[in-house]
Each structure stands twice: as C-alpha cells, then as structure tokens.
Coordinates of C-alpha atoms and ligand atoms in Angstrom, one line a residue:
M1 CA -10.8 -7.0 6.8
Q2 CA -9.4 -10.5 7.0
I3 CA -5.7 -10.6 7.8
D4 CA -3.8 -13.9 8.0
I5 CA -2.2 -13.3 11.3
S6 CA -0.8 -16.7 12.3
S7 CA 2.6 -16.5 10.6
L8 CA 3.2 -12.9 12.0
E9 CA 2.2 -14.1 15.5
T10 CA 4.6 -17.2 15.2
L11 CA 7.4 -15.0 14.1
L12 CA 6.9 -12.5 16.9
Q13 CA 6.8 -15.2 19.5
Q14 CA 10.2 -16.4 18.3
A15 CA 11.9 -12.9 17.9
D16 CA 13.2 -10.8 20.9
K17 CA 15.5 -8.2 19.2
L18 CA 13.5 -6.4 16.4
V19 CA 14.3 -3.5 14.1
L20 CA 11.5 -1.3 12.7
V21 CA 12.5 0.3 9.5
G22 CA 10.6 3.4 7.7
H23 CA 11.5 5.0 4.5
F24 CA 13.6 7.8 3.4
N25 CA 12.2 11.4 4.2
P26 CA 9.9 9.7 6.7
D27 CA 6.4 11.2 6.7
G28 CA 3.7 10.9 9.4
D29 CA 2.6 7.4 8.3
A30 CA 6.1 6.0 8.3
L31 CA 6.7 7.7 11.7
G32 CA 3.3 6.7 13.1
S33 CA 3.7 3.1 12.0
V34 CA 7.3 2.5 13.3
T35 CA 6.5 4.1 16.7
A36 CA 3.2 2.4 17.1
A37 CA 5.0 -1.0 16.3
Y38 CA 7.6 -0.1 18.8
H39 CA 5.1 0.7 21.6
Y40 CA 3.2 -2.5 20.9
L41 CA 6.4 -4.7 20.9
K42 CA 7.8 -3.0 24.0
G43 CA 4.6 -3.9 25.7
R44 CA 5.1 -7.5 24.7
G45 CA 8.4 -7.4 26.5
K46 CA 10.4 -7.4 23.3
H47 CA 13.5 -5.2 22.5
P48 CA 12.6 -3.1 19.4
R49 CA 14.6 -0.4 17.9
I50 CA 13.5 2.1 15.2
I51 CA 15.6 2.9 12.2
L52 CA 14.9 5.7 9.8
P53 CA 17.1 6.4 6.7
S54 CA 17.0 10.3 7.2
P55 CA 15.8 12.8 9.8
Y56 CA 12.1 13.5 10.5
P57 CA 10.4 17.0 10.6
D58 CA 10.6 18.8 14.1
N59 CA 6.8 18.6 14.6
M60 CA 6.9 14.8 14.8
A61 CA 9.5 14.9 17.6
F62 CA 6.7 14.1 20.2
L63 CA 6.5 10.6 18.7
E64 CA 9.9 9.8 20.0
P65 CA 10.0 6.9 22.6
E66 CA 10.4 8.4 26.1
D67 CA 13.4 6.0 26.9
P68 CA 16.4 7.9 25.6
R69 CA 18.1 4.6 24.9
D70 CA 15.4 3.7 22.4
R71 CA 15.6 7.0 20.5
M72 CA 14.9 6.5 16.8
M73 CA 18.2 5.8 14.9
I74 CA 18.9 7.8 11.8
C75 CA 21.1 6.1 9.1
E76 CA 22.5 9.5 8.0
N77 CA 23.8 10.2 11.5
E78 CA 24.8 6.8 12.5
L79 CA 25.1 4.5 9.5
D80 CA 27.4 1.9 11.1
D81 CA 25.2 1.6 14.3
T82 CA 22.0 1.1 12.1
R83 CA 23.8 -1.5 10.0
R84 CA 24.8 -3.3 13.1
A85 CA 21.3 -3.2 14.5
V86 CA 19.9 -4.7 11.3
A87 CA 22.7 -7.5 11.1
E88 CA 21.9 -8.5 14.8
A89 CA 18.1 -8.4 14.7
D90 CA 16.0 -11.5 15.1
A91 CA 13.4 -9.9 12.9
I92 CA 13.4 -6.8 10.6
I93 CA 9.9 -5.2 10.1
C94 CA 9.7 -2.8 7.2
L95 CA 6.8 -0.4 7.3
D96 CA 5.2 1.9 4.8
L97 CA 7.6 1.1 2.0
N98 CA 7.1 -1.2 -1.0
R99 CA 10.8 -1.5 -2.1
L100 CA 13.8 -2.0 0.0
A101 CA 15.6 0.8 -2.0
R102 CA 13.2 3.2 -0.2
T103 CA 15.5 2.5 2.8
E104 CA 18.2 4.3 0.8
Y105 CA 21.2 2.8 2.7
L106 CA 20.0 -0.5 4.0
E107 CA 18.8 -2.6 1.0
D108 CA 21.8 -4.9 0.9
D109 CA 22.1 -5.0 4.6
I110 CA 18.5 -6.2 5.0
L111 CA 18.8 -8.7 2.3
A112 CA 22.1 -10.1 3.9
A113 CA 20.8 -10.1 7.5
P114 CA 19.9 -13.5 9.1
G115 CA 16.8 -12.1 10.8
K116 CA 13.4 -12.8 9.5
K117 CA 11.9 -10.0 7.1
V118 CA 8.5 -8.7 7.5
L119 CA 6.6 -6.3 5.5
I120 CA 3.7 -4.1 6.6
D121 CA 2.6 -1.7 3.7
H122 CA -0.3 -0.2 1.7
H123 CA 1.5 0.7 -1.6
I124 CA 1.1 -1.3 -4.8
P125 CA 3.1 -4.5 -3.9
A126 CA 6.5 -4.7 -5.5
E127 CA 8.8 -7.0 -3.7
L128 CA 6.7 -9.4 -1.7
D129 CA 9.2 -12.3 -2.5
R130 CA 11.9 -10.6 -0.4
F131 CA 9.9 -10.9 2.8
D132 CA 9.2 -14.1 5.0
V133 CA 5.9 -12.4 6.0
A134 CA 4.2 -9.7 3.9
I135 CA 1.1 -8.1 4.8
S136 CA 0.4 -5.7 2.0
T137 CA -2.9 -4.1 0.8
T138 CA -3.8 -1.1 -1.1
G139 CA -7.4 -1.4 0.5
V140 CA -6.5 0.9 3.5
S141 CA -5.8 4.5 3.9
S142 CA -2.4 4.2 5.3
T143 CA 0.2 1.8 6.8
C144 CA -1.0 3.0 10.2
E145 CA -4.5 1.8 9.5
L146 CA -3.2 -1.5 8.3
L147 CA -1.2 -1.9 11.4
F148 CA -4.2 -1.0 13.5
W149 CA -6.1 -3.9 12.0
I150 CA -3.2 -6.2 12.4
L151 CA -2.9 -5.4 16.1
M152 CA -6.6 -5.9 16.6
A153 CA -6.2 -9.4 15.0
L154 CA -3.3 -10.4 17.2
P155 CA -4.3 -12.8 20.0
D156 CA -3.1 -10.6 22.9
V157 CA -5.2 -7.6 21.6
A158 CA -8.1 -9.7 20.5
G159 CA -10.0 -6.8 18.9
D160 CA -10.0 -4.7 22.1
P161 CA -8.5 -1.3 21.6
Q162 CA -8.0 -0.8 25.3
R163 CA -5.3 -3.4 25.0
I164 CA -3.1 -1.2 23.0
S165 CA -1.2 1.6 24.9
A166 CA -2.2 5.2 24.7
R167 CA 1.2 6.1 23.0
C168 CA 0.6 3.3 20.4
A169 CA -3.0 4.6 19.7
E170 CA -1.7 8.2 19.3
S171 CA 1.0 7.1 16.8
L172 CA -1.6 5.1 14.8
Y173 CA -3.9 8.1 14.6
V174 CA -1.1 10.5 13.6
G175 CA -0.2 8.2 10.6
M176 CA -3.7 7.8 9.3
M177 CA -4.5 11.5 9.9
T178 CA -1.4 12.7 8.0
D179 CA -1.7 10.1 5.1
T180 CA -5.3 10.9 4.5
N181 CA -4.6 14.6 4.6
N182 CA -7.0 14.8 7.6
F183 CA -9.6 12.7 6.1
S184 CA -9.7 14.0 2.6
N185 CA -7.9 11.4 0.6
S186 CA -8.0 7.4 0.5
V187 CA -10.6 7.3 3.3
L188 CA -12.5 4.1 3.4
P189 CA -15.3 2.9 5.8
G190 CA -12.7 1.0 7.8
T191 CA -10.7 4.3 8.3
F192 CA -13.6 6.0 10.1
E193 CA -14.1 2.7 12.0
M194 CA -10.5 2.8 13.2
A195 CA -10.7 6.6 13.9
S196 CA -13.8 5.9 15.9
K197 CA -12.2 3.1 17.9
L198 CA -9.1 5.1 18.6
I199 CA -11.0 8.2 19.8
A200 CA -13.1 5.9 22.0
R201 CA -9.8 4.6 23.3
G202 CA -8.8 8.1 24.4
V203 CA -6.9 9.6 21.4
D204 CA -7.0 13.4 21.7
K205 CA -8.0 14.1 18.1
N206 CA -8.0 17.9 18.3
G207 CA -4.9 18.0 20.3
L208 CA -3.0 15.9 17.7
Q209 CA -4.4 17.9 14.9
E210 CA -3.0 21.1 16.4
K211 CA 0.4 19.5 17.1
V212 CA 0.9 18.0 13.7
L213 CA -1.1 20.2 11.3
S214 CA -1.0 23.7 12.9
C215 CA 2.8 23.6 13.6
Y216 CA 4.3 25.9 11.0
S217 CA 6.3 29.2 11.2
V218 CA 5.3 32.6 9.7
S219 CA 7.9 32.2 7.1
R220 CA 6.6 28.8 6.0
T221 CA 3.2 30.4 5.5
R222 CA 4.7 33.3 3.5
L223 CA 6.7 30.8 1.4
M224 CA 3.3 29.0 0.6
G225 CA 1.8 32.2 -0.5
H226 CA 4.8 33.0 -2.7
M227 CA 4.6 29.6 -4.3
I228 CA 0.9 30.0 -5.2
K229 CA 1.2 33.5 -6.3
D230 CA 4.5 33.7 -8.1
K231 CA 5.5 30.1 -8.9
M232 CA 2.5 28.1 -9.9
K233 CA 2.4 27.4 -13.6
V234 CA -1.0 26.3 -14.9
L235 CA -1.1 24.3 -18.2
P236 CA -4.8 24.5 -19.1
A237 CA -4.5 22.1 -22.1
Y238 CA -3.2 19.5 -19.7
K239 CA -5.4 20.3 -16.7
T240 CA -2.1 20.5 -14.7
A241 CA -0.3 22.9 -12.5
Y242 CA 3.2 22.7 -11.3
M243 CA 5.7 24.5 -9.1
L244 CA 9.4 24.6 -8.7
L245 CA 11.0 25.3 -5.2
S246 CA 14.6 26.4 -5.5
N247 CA 17.4 26.3 -2.8
K248 CA 17.6 30.1 -3.1
E249 CA 13.9 30.5 -2.0
K250 CA 14.4 27.8 0.7
A251 CA 17.1 30.0 2.2
R252 CA 15.1 33.2 1.8
Y253 CA 12.2 31.7 3.8
N254 CA 14.2 30.0 6.5
F255 CA 13.0 26.5 5.2
K256 CA 13.0 23.6 7.7
P257 CA 12.3 20.0 6.8
G258 CA 8.6 19.4 6.3
D259 CA 7.8 22.9 5.5
S260 CA 6.7 22.1 1.9
E261 CA 4.3 19.4 3.3
G262 CA 1.0 20.0 1.6
F263 CA 2.1 22.5 -1.0
V264 CA 1.5 20.0 -3.9
N265 CA -2.1 19.6 -2.9
L266 CA -3.0 23.3 -3.1
P267 CA -3.4 23.6 -6.9
L268 CA -6.0 20.7 -6.8
A269 CA -8.5 23.2 -5.2
I270 CA -8.8 24.7 -8.8
S271 CA -11.6 22.9 -10.4
S272 CA -10.0 22.6 -13.8
V273 CA -6.7 21.3 -12.3
Q274 CA -6.5 17.4 -12.4
V275 CA -2.8 16.9 -11.9
S276 CA -0.3 18.8 -9.6
A277 CA 3.4 18.4 -9.5
L278 CA 5.9 20.1 -7.1
F279 CA 9.7 19.9 -7.8
T280 CA 12.0 20.7 -4.9
E281 CA 15.7 21.4 -5.1
N282 CA 17.9 19.7 -2.4
F283 CA 20.4 21.7 -0.5
D284 CA 23.1 19.1 -1.4
S285 CA 21.7 19.5 -5.0
K286 CA 22.2 15.7 -5.8
Y287 CA 18.7 15.4 -7.3
I288 CA 15.3 17.1 -7.5
R289 CA 12.5 15.8 -5.4
V290 CA 9.4 15.2 -7.2
S291 CA 5.8 15.1 -5.8
L292 CA 2.8 14.3 -7.9
R293 CA -0.9 14.4 -7.1
S294 CA -4.1 13.8 -9.2
K295 CA -7.8 13.6 -8.9
G296 CA -10.0 10.6 -9.7
Q297 CA -9.0 8.1 -12.4
I298 CA -5.7 9.7 -13.3
D299 CA -2.9 7.4 -12.2
V300 CA 0.2 9.5 -11.2
N301 CA 1.9 6.2 -9.8
R302 CA 2.4 5.2 -13.4
F303 CA 3.6 8.8 -14.2
A304 CA 6.1 8.6 -11.4
T305 CA 7.4 5.2 -12.3
Q306 CA 7.7 6.0 -16.0
F307 CA 9.3 9.4 -15.9
F308 CA 10.5 10.2 -12.4
N309 CA 12.3 7.3 -11.0
G310 CA 9.8 6.7 -8.3
G311 CA 6.3 5.4 -7.6
G312 CA 3.6 5.6 -4.9
H313 CA -0.2 5.5 -5.1
H314 CA -2.8 6.0 -7.7
N315 CA -3.6 9.7 -6.7
A316 CA -0.2 10.5 -4.8
A317 CA 3.2 9.6 -5.9
G318 CA 6.8 10.8 -5.9
G319 CA 10.2 10.3 -7.3
R320 CA 13.6 12.0 -8.2
L321 CA 15.1 13.8 -11.2
Y322 CA 18.8 14.0 -11.6
M323 CA 19.0 17.3 -13.6
P324 CA 19.4 20.9 -12.7
L325 CA 16.2 22.7 -11.5
E326 CA 16.3 24.9 -14.7
A327 CA 15.9 21.8 -16.9
V328 CA 12.9 20.5 -15.1
P329 CA 10.1 22.6 -16.8
A330 CA 11.1 21.3 -20.3
Y331 CA 11.5 17.7 -19.1
F332 CA 8.1 17.9 -17.2
E333 CA 6.2 19.3 -20.0
Q334 CA 7.5 17.0 -22.5
S335 CA 6.8 13.9 -20.3
L336 CA 3.4 15.3 -19.5
A337 CA 2.6 15.5 -23.2
T338 CA 3.6 11.8 -23.8
W339 CA 1.9 10.5 -20.6
A340 CA -1.3 12.5 -21.2
K341 CA -1.7 10.8 -24.5
E342 CA -1.2 7.4 -23.0
E343 CA -3.3 8.0 -20.0
K344 CA -6.0 9.5 -22.2
F345 CA -7.1 12.1 -19.6
L346 CA -7.4 15.0 -21.9
Ligands
5GP1 P1 5.2 12.9 -1.3 O1 4.8 13.6 -2.5 O2 4.2 13.2 -0.2 O3 6.6 13.0 -1.0 O4 5.1 11.3 -1.7 C1 3.8 10.8 -2.0 C2 3.9 9.3 -2.1 O5 4.6 8.9 -3.2 C3 4.4 8.6 -0.9 O6 3.4 8.3 0.0 C4 5.2 7.6 -1.3 O7 4.4 6.4 -1.5 C5 5.5 7.9 -3.0 N1 6.9 8.4 -3.0 C6 7.5 9.5 -2.9 N2 8.8 9.6 -3.3 C7 9.0 8.4 -3.8 C8 10.3 7.8 -4.3 O8 11.3 8.4 -4.5 N3 10.1 6.6 -4.8 C9 9.0 5.8 -4.6 N4 9.0 4.5 -5.1 N5 7.8 6.3 -4.1 C10 7.9 7.6 -3.6
MN2 MN1 1.8 5.8 3.8

C-alpha cells in the first residue's frame, strides 16, 4: 500500500503533547489503535495521552499503558480533564472514527482546539476536510492494519517490524483480530501479510486469542443461548433475522459491557439469512443501540445511515434508535421493507 507519509512525519516532528482519541463504546480496533499509537509515540520520546468517550470492556484492560500516569482517560468519568487535554495538545489524532460526532462529547472541543488534527481511519470517509492530515482508506481490514502500514512507512521504523515495541505489536494484532472477527470478515492479502510480520515479530497469537475471544462468563454464554433460542426472529421473505436484548434480560444474565459482542453475527450462520440485526436497550434507556450485519453485496452502511442514525461499513454497521424497545420491531420491519425494495436484494 502506498501511503503519503511525509505530512504526518512533519507534524509528528513538531508535536510533543498528543492526544489519541477513539470512538464511543470503544471496540478492539479502537482500543488497539489508540494504544498502539501511544506505544509508538512514547518510544519516540513524545507525551501522548489516550482519550475514550466511554469505558472499555474488562477483557481489554491488559491493553492499558503500564505507567499509571498514562492510564486511558474516559470522558464519562473525567470530562473536564479530557477537554483540557484536547485543548492543550499540540496534535489530536483521531483513530477508528469517520465523524467527530463519534467522540460523543468532544466534537466541539476538537474543532476549537489549536492543535493539529489527524485522522487515521478505515470507514467510508465523511469529514476529511476537518483534519490537517487525513489517512483514510476502506482498503484495509481495520484501523490497526492501516496504522501498522503507516508505522512501517515512517522513517524511524523503515519497514522493519522489529523496530516497533512488543506492546505496540500486540495492540495492532488485537485490533485487526477483533475487527476481522478473527480472520473471517474484511480480510485482504495485506491483512495476512501484517499478521505474518507481527507473529514473526513475536506476537503471541494464541495467547491473545484466548485473552480477548475466550474471556466470557457462564451467564454470558447462557444469555447467548437464550437470544438464539427464544429471541431470534427470522423473516424468510426478507432473508433477515433480528433480536432484541432488553434491560430486564441484561439484569437476569448479569450483563457486563462487551457481553453482547458477536451476538449479531450468529444468525448469519444460517444459509438463508443475509441480513442480521441486534437491538440493545441501554440501562439509562436514552436510546436503543443498533447493530447490523450483512453478507456479500448487501450494503448495511446505507441501511444504518438512512434508518438508524448511524453508519459504518458495507457489511457491518450500527446506529441508534430513540424509541422504546417495544416499538422497535414495527419500525425495523417497516424500514426493512422500504430498504429491501431500494436495495433490490430480494
Ligand atoms: P457494532 O455493531 O459492532 O457496534 O458496529 C459495527 C460498525 O458499525 C462499527 O465498526 C462502526 O463502524 C459502525 N457503528 C456502530 N455504531 C455506530 C454509530 O452509532 N454511528 C456510526 N456512524 N457508526 C456506527
Ligand atoms: Mn474498526
């Protein structure tokens, strides 16, 4: 991959204090990319801090920087401090998001901040003009893969994976592994190349797989069974299946953040199902979280943008609905009927 690296390198040479910002509800790719960037910049003698809008799942805690002074800052716990860090930074690097609104709390702060703005992302580009340097392509599996190739292209690394630290390599692998659902979605030749280089660099593939993907409780596994057996509604006419996860069920199954990770993919194992949706109630009940997945040519990014106040990728997208959970089935089935006709996938 050809990446024009010189403007990023110039900007990095001039910046000392940097903030690395991920998206709301950070997933493995957001966490992997902010922590990998942190380790790289720390190794260059810079002063980076990580900012996340909301907390991350427990199984990702091993990605925390070891220096307690550099722990990841969470807007929901310390909004004033995160705002100050943004205002005081020489550069603000946004990773794994294509709209500043995905930072939930920091859009205006980032726009008003004097620091240079950098974007490193693999979603369909949306706000490139808001950044001084934007490296954005959908031609990679994940933001972590893109960041890997950026690091390889930077003069101090010069294509040699040995020159990135073990922790940086581990973070990059975690983001790629989770965003590809362990090498099943959006995997391109470059993804295997990256994985191969990182494993040769010493990344413990099996150890990370166990830590990140085999980390769940008995109650989460039972909740998954309940969702498939009792909650999955299949609409054969639309080649679609969907599930609703309520607060009551979350409480009954001792739900922890991250526990519904992967649920939306399960119905796609059915040969006739081309589209899968998961609607999750929030404990604060402000909105319903929407997760959408599709197979092949069917574009759920468009579906998410048009009907669910969101966006994402061609085969994996998400958004929000501002209505009670009980109202979701009617809204979803109606939207599906309109969209399926436009999308012509029936
Ligand atoms: P998930 O279903 O795993 O939460 O999200 C799948 C993908 O959809 C994410 O990688 C992200 O790109 C996108 N996504 C999820 N929620 C939102 C949202 O609220 N807004 C936008 N623009 N994209 C979202
Ligand atoms: Mn991603």
